[in-house]
Amino acid sequence: MSYRKTLKLVCGLAGGSAVLVLAAAAADSRGYFGEQRGEAGRRWSRFAVLQAAQPAWTPASHTPAPTGHAWDFNWDKRDPSALTNGKKKENTSEDPSSEQDNGKPKATRNILLIRHSQYILSGNSDKERILTPLGREQAEFTGKRLAALGLKYDVLVHSSMARATETANIISKHLSGLGVELVSCDLLREGAPIEPVPPVTHWKPDAVQYHEDGARIEAAFRRYIHRADAKQKEDSYEIIVCHANVIRYFVCRALQFPPEGWLRMGLNNGSITWLTIRPSGRVALRTLGDAGFMPPDKLTRT
């Protein structure tokens, strides 16, 4: 079989950038790049550039090497293997295994984070920053979508800011037959959670705002984003209506991504972000900013 046919077959079967690098090296050694074999210095300098463009591979499996830290199963400080009834385990327990099993969570928490609908940006105060007519339409679409999911919602918590409160009230009308409790919370108000990386030029809160808002939003995360209590027997579905910065920070923290990366994500008004927290402490992001239930001409990010 000719060299060209062999190369074509290998690339077709294996695929991937690693095969292309090896093929380039072989072709280079045969002079297909237009120089003689004796020009080793220039040839290998070009091959080095190709190598540098490849990701890091582990020698054994030829797969990308893992980066970052291992998953922290006690991220919410509720891992029963570390705590029993809120206290450190002691060796005096007659049956520590049964005690730990009794305090082990068994239910899954589903948290649906809703970004408020479009609002009047020109308002001088929070009370004046109410929803626009389009924003009220968006909240109706979101409420219909949540009702259509057919889930048994336990509670609807919302930020105390006007735009989030109004969005929550519209959504609640579509869930009226479920007896969902409506709760307002100041911790969920919009703010600057942490200085974003990379930085942006159009939005630069001062250090004091980061210091104050960051502590508050982190407190909101610790209150609402955690595994189920051991007393909870059934899976739960909770709705939280708040703001883009808060939701994006929550997602980064829950998935144990660098929290300073929160501004790299974008969320449409009225969109649904769904986090699932397993009893083991594992967290999954089922949807991020889902707004596919709205017509395209109703989508905004203001």
Coordinates of C-alpha atoms in Angstrom, one line a residue:
M1 CA 0.0 0.0 0.0
S2 CA 1.4 3.4 -0.9
Y3 CA 2.3 5.9 1.8
R4 CA -0.5 8.3 0.9
K5 CA -3.1 5.6 1.1
T6 CA -1.7 4.3 4.4
L7 CA -1.8 7.8 5.9
K8 CA -5.4 8.3 4.7
L9 CA -6.5 5.0 6.2
V10 CA -4.8 5.7 9.6
C11 CA -6.3 9.2 9.8
G12 CA -9.7 7.9 8.9
L13 CA -9.6 5.1 11.5
A14 CA -8.0 6.9 14.4
G15 CA -8.7 10.6 13.8
G16 CA -7.7 13.3 16.3
S17 CA -5.0 15.8 16.5
A18 CA -2.4 13.3 17.8
V19 CA -2.5 11.3 14.6
L20 CA -2.2 14.4 12.5
V21 CA 1.0 15.3 14.4
L22 CA 2.5 11.9 13.8
A23 CA 1.5 12.0 10.2
A24 CA 3.0 15.5 9.8
A25 CA 6.3 14.2 11.3
A26 CA 6.4 11.3 8.9
A27 CA 5.6 13.5 5.9
D28 CA 8.2 15.9 7.0
S29 CA 10.8 13.2 7.2
R30 CA 10.0 12.2 3.6
G31 CA 10.5 15.8 2.4
Y32 CA 6.9 16.5 1.6
F33 CA 7.2 20.0 3.1
G34 CA 9.7 21.0 0.4
E35 CA 13.2 20.6 2.0
Q36 CA 15.9 17.9 1.9
R37 CA 16.2 15.4 4.7
G38 CA 19.4 17.0 5.8
E39 CA 17.6 20.1 6.9
A40 CA 16.9 18.5 10.3
G41 CA 17.1 21.7 12.4
R42 CA 14.3 23.5 10.5
R43 CA 12.2 20.3 10.2
W44 CA 12.2 19.6 13.9
S45 CA 11.6 23.2 14.8
R46 CA 8.3 23.0 12.8
F47 CA 7.5 19.7 14.4
A48 CA 8.0 21.2 17.8
V49 CA 5.4 23.9 17.0
L50 CA 2.9 21.1 16.1
Q51 CA 3.7 19.3 19.4
A52 CA 3.2 22.5 21.4
A53 CA -0.3 22.9 20.0
Q54 CA -1.4 19.6 21.4
P55 CA -3.0 19.2 24.9
A56 CA -1.2 17.4 27.7
W57 CA -1.5 13.6 27.3
T58 CA -0.9 10.9 29.9
P59 CA 1.6 8.4 28.7
A60 CA -0.5 5.3 29.5
S61 CA -3.9 6.2 28.1
H62 CA -3.2 9.0 25.7
T63 CA -6.1 11.0 27.1
P64 CA -6.1 14.6 28.4
A65 CA -4.5 14.8 31.9
P66 CA -6.9 15.9 34.7
T67 CA -6.4 19.4 36.1
G68 CA -7.6 21.1 39.2
H69 CA -8.5 19.6 42.6
A70 CA -10.4 16.5 43.4
W71 CA -14.1 16.7 44.2
D72 CA -14.7 17.8 47.8
F73 CA -17.6 15.6 49.0
N74 CA -17.9 17.7 52.2
W75 CA -18.2 21.0 50.4
D76 CA -21.5 21.9 52.3
K77 CA -20.1 20.6 55.6
R78 CA -22.9 18.0 55.8
D79 CA -21.1 14.9 54.9
P80 CA -22.3 12.2 57.4
S81 CA -18.9 10.6 57.3
A82 CA -17.4 13.7 58.8
L83 CA -20.3 14.8 61.0
T84 CA -22.9 13.1 63.1
N85 CA -25.9 15.1 64.2
G86 CA -23.9 18.3 63.6
K87 CA -21.0 17.2 65.9
K88 CA -17.7 15.6 65.2
K89 CA -17.9 11.8 65.7
E90 CA -16.4 10.4 68.8
N91 CA -15.0 6.9 69.4
T92 CA -17.3 6.4 72.4
S93 CA -20.2 5.5 70.2
E94 CA -21.3 1.8 70.6
D95 CA -22.3 1.5 67.0
P96 CA -20.8 4.3 64.9
S97 CA -21.8 2.7 61.6
S98 CA -25.5 2.6 62.5
E99 CA -25.3 6.2 63.9
Q100 CA -23.8 7.4 60.7
D101 CA -26.4 5.5 58.6
N102 CA -29.3 7.1 60.5
G103 CA -27.8 10.6 59.8
K104 CA -27.2 9.9 56.1
P105 CA -29.2 11.9 53.6
K106 CA -31.5 9.8 51.4
A107 CA -33.3 12.4 49.3
T108 CA -32.2 14.5 46.3
R109 CA -32.7 18.3 46.2
N110 CA -33.6 19.9 42.9
I111 CA -33.1 23.7 42.8
L112 CA -34.5 25.7 39.9
L113 CA -32.9 29.1 39.8
I114 CA -34.9 31.6 37.8
R115 CA -33.5 34.9 36.6
H116 CA -36.0 37.7 36.9
S117 CA -37.7 39.1 33.7
Q118 CA -36.8 42.2 31.8
Y119 CA -37.2 45.4 33.9
I120 CA -37.0 49.2 33.6
L121 CA -33.3 50.0 33.7
S122 CA -33.9 53.7 34.0
G123 CA -35.6 53.6 37.4
N124 CA -34.0 55.8 40.0
S125 CA -34.7 53.4 42.8
D126 CA -35.4 49.7 43.2
K127 CA -39.2 50.4 43.5
E128 CA -39.1 52.1 40.1
R129 CA -37.3 49.2 38.5
I130 CA -40.3 47.1 37.8
L131 CA -40.9 44.7 34.9
T132 CA -41.5 46.0 31.4
P133 CA -44.6 44.8 29.5
L134 CA -42.3 42.3 27.8
G135 CA -40.8 41.3 31.2
R136 CA -44.3 40.4 32.4
E137 CA -44.8 38.3 29.3
Q138 CA -41.5 36.5 30.0
A139 CA -42.6 35.7 33.5
E140 CA -45.9 34.2 32.2
F141 CA -43.9 32.0 29.8
T142 CA -41.6 30.9 32.7
G143 CA -44.6 30.2 35.0
K144 CA -46.3 28.1 32.3
R145 CA -43.1 26.2 31.7
L146 CA -42.6 25.4 35.4
A147 CA -46.2 24.2 35.6
A148 CA -45.9 22.1 32.5
L149 CA -42.9 20.2 34.1
G150 CA -45.5 18.6 36.4
L151 CA -43.2 18.8 39.5
K152 CA -44.3 19.0 43.1
Y153 CA -42.7 22.2 44.1
D154 CA -42.1 22.7 47.8
V155 CA -41.3 26.4 48.0
L156 CA -40.8 29.5 45.9
V157 CA -38.1 31.8 47.4
H158 CA -37.4 35.1 45.7
S159 CA -35.1 38.1 46.1
S160 CA -36.7 41.1 47.8
M161 CA -35.9 43.4 44.9
A162 CA -38.9 44.6 43.0
R163 CA -38.1 42.9 39.7
A164 CA -37.6 39.5 41.3
T165 CA -40.6 39.9 43.5
E166 CA -42.9 40.8 40.6
T167 CA -41.5 37.9 38.5
A168 CA -42.1 35.5 41.4
N169 CA -45.7 36.7 41.9
I170 CA -46.5 36.1 38.2
I171 CA -44.9 32.7 38.3
S172 CA -46.8 31.7 41.4
K173 CA -50.2 32.3 39.7
H174 CA -49.4 29.3 37.5
L175 CA -48.6 27.2 40.5
S176 CA -51.6 28.2 42.6
G177 CA -53.1 24.7 42.7
L178 CA -49.9 23.2 44.2
G179 CA -50.0 25.3 47.5
V180 CA -46.4 26.5 46.9
E181 CA -45.3 28.8 49.7
L182 CA -43.9 32.2 48.6
V183 CA -40.9 33.5 50.6
S184 CA -38.9 36.7 50.3
C185 CA -35.2 36.8 51.1
D186 CA -32.8 39.8 51.3
L187 CA -29.8 37.6 50.9
L188 CA -30.7 36.9 47.3
R189 CA -30.6 40.6 46.2
E190 CA -28.4 41.4 43.2
G191 CA -24.8 42.4 43.8
A192 CA -21.1 41.9 43.0
P193 CA -20.2 38.4 44.4
I194 CA -16.4 38.4 43.6
E195 CA -14.1 40.3 41.2
P196 CA -14.4 38.5 37.9
V197 CA -11.5 37.0 36.0
P198 CA -10.8 38.1 33.3
P199 CA -11.8 41.6 34.3
V200 CA -14.2 43.7 32.3
T201 CA -14.0 47.4 31.6
H202 CA -17.8 48.2 31.5
W203 CA -18.5 47.2 35.1
K204 CA -16.1 48.0 37.9
P205 CA -17.6 47.9 41.5
D206 CA -15.3 49.2 44.2
A207 CA -13.6 46.9 46.7
V208 CA -16.1 47.7 49.4
Q209 CA -19.0 46.5 47.3
Y210 CA -17.3 43.2 46.6
H211 CA -16.5 42.9 50.3
E212 CA -20.1 43.5 51.4
D213 CA -22.0 41.9 48.5
G214 CA -19.7 38.9 48.3
A215 CA -20.3 38.0 52.0
R216 CA -24.0 38.3 51.6
I217 CA -24.2 36.2 48.4
E218 CA -22.0 33.6 49.8
A219 CA -24.3 33.4 52.9
A220 CA -27.2 32.9 50.5
F221 CA -25.3 30.1 48.8
R222 CA -24.7 28.4 52.1
R223 CA -28.4 28.8 53.1
Y224 CA -30.0 27.4 49.9
I225 CA -27.4 25.3 48.1
H226 CA -26.6 22.1 50.1
R227 CA -27.6 18.4 50.2
A228 CA -30.9 17.3 51.8
D229 CA -31.2 16.9 55.6
A230 CA -31.3 13.4 56.8
K231 CA -34.9 13.9 58.0
Q232 CA -36.0 14.6 54.4
K233 CA -37.6 11.4 53.0
E234 CA -38.6 12.5 49.5
D235 CA -36.9 14.3 46.7
S236 CA -37.7 18.0 46.7
Y237 CA -38.1 20.7 44.0
E238 CA -37.5 24.3 45.1
I239 CA -37.7 27.5 43.0
I240 CA -35.5 30.5 43.6
V241 CA -36.2 33.7 41.7
C242 CA -33.2 36.0 41.8
H243 CA -30.6 37.6 39.7
A244 CA -28.0 36.8 37.0
N245 CA -24.9 37.5 39.2
V246 CA -26.3 35.5 42.1
I247 CA -27.2 32.5 39.9
R248 CA -23.9 32.4 38.0
Y249 CA -22.0 32.5 41.3
F250 CA -24.1 29.8 42.7
V251 CA -23.4 27.6 39.7
C252 CA -19.6 28.1 40.0
R253 CA -19.6 27.3 43.7
A254 CA -21.9 24.3 43.4
L255 CA -19.9 22.7 40.7
Q256 CA -16.6 23.6 42.5
F257 CA -15.5 25.7 39.6
P258 CA -13.4 28.8 40.2
P259 CA -16.0 31.3 41.5
E260 CA -14.2 34.2 39.8
G261 CA -15.3 32.8 36.5
W262 CA -19.0 33.6 37.1
L263 CA -19.1 36.4 34.5
R264 CA -18.1 34.1 31.7
M265 CA -21.7 32.9 31.5
G266 CA -24.7 34.7 30.2
L267 CA -28.4 34.2 31.2
N268 CA -31.6 35.3 29.5
N269 CA -34.3 37.0 31.4
G270 CA -36.8 34.5 32.8
S271 CA -34.5 31.6 32.1
I272 CA -34.3 28.4 34.2
T273 CA -31.0 27.0 35.7
W274 CA -31.5 23.6 37.3
L275 CA -29.1 22.2 39.9
T276 CA -29.5 18.7 41.3
I277 CA -27.8 17.8 44.6
R278 CA -27.5 14.1 45.5
P279 CA -27.4 12.7 49.0
S280 CA -23.8 11.9 48.5
G281 CA -22.9 15.5 47.9
R282 CA -22.5 15.1 44.1
V283 CA -23.9 18.1 42.2
A284 CA -25.2 18.1 38.6
L285 CA -26.1 21.0 36.3
R286 CA -29.2 19.9 34.4
T287 CA -29.8 23.1 32.6
L288 CA -28.1 26.5 32.4
G289 CA -30.2 29.5 31.4
D290 CA -32.8 27.5 29.6
A291 CA -35.2 29.8 27.8
G292 CA -36.1 27.6 24.8
F293 CA -39.8 27.7 25.9
M294 CA -40.0 31.4 24.9
P295 CA -40.4 32.6 21.3
P296 CA -37.1 34.0 19.9
D297 CA -38.6 37.5 19.7
K298 CA -39.2 37.5 23.5
L299 CA -35.6 36.8 24.5
T300 CA -33.6 39.5 26.3
R301 CA -30.7 39.7 28.7
T302 CA -31.2 43.2 30.2

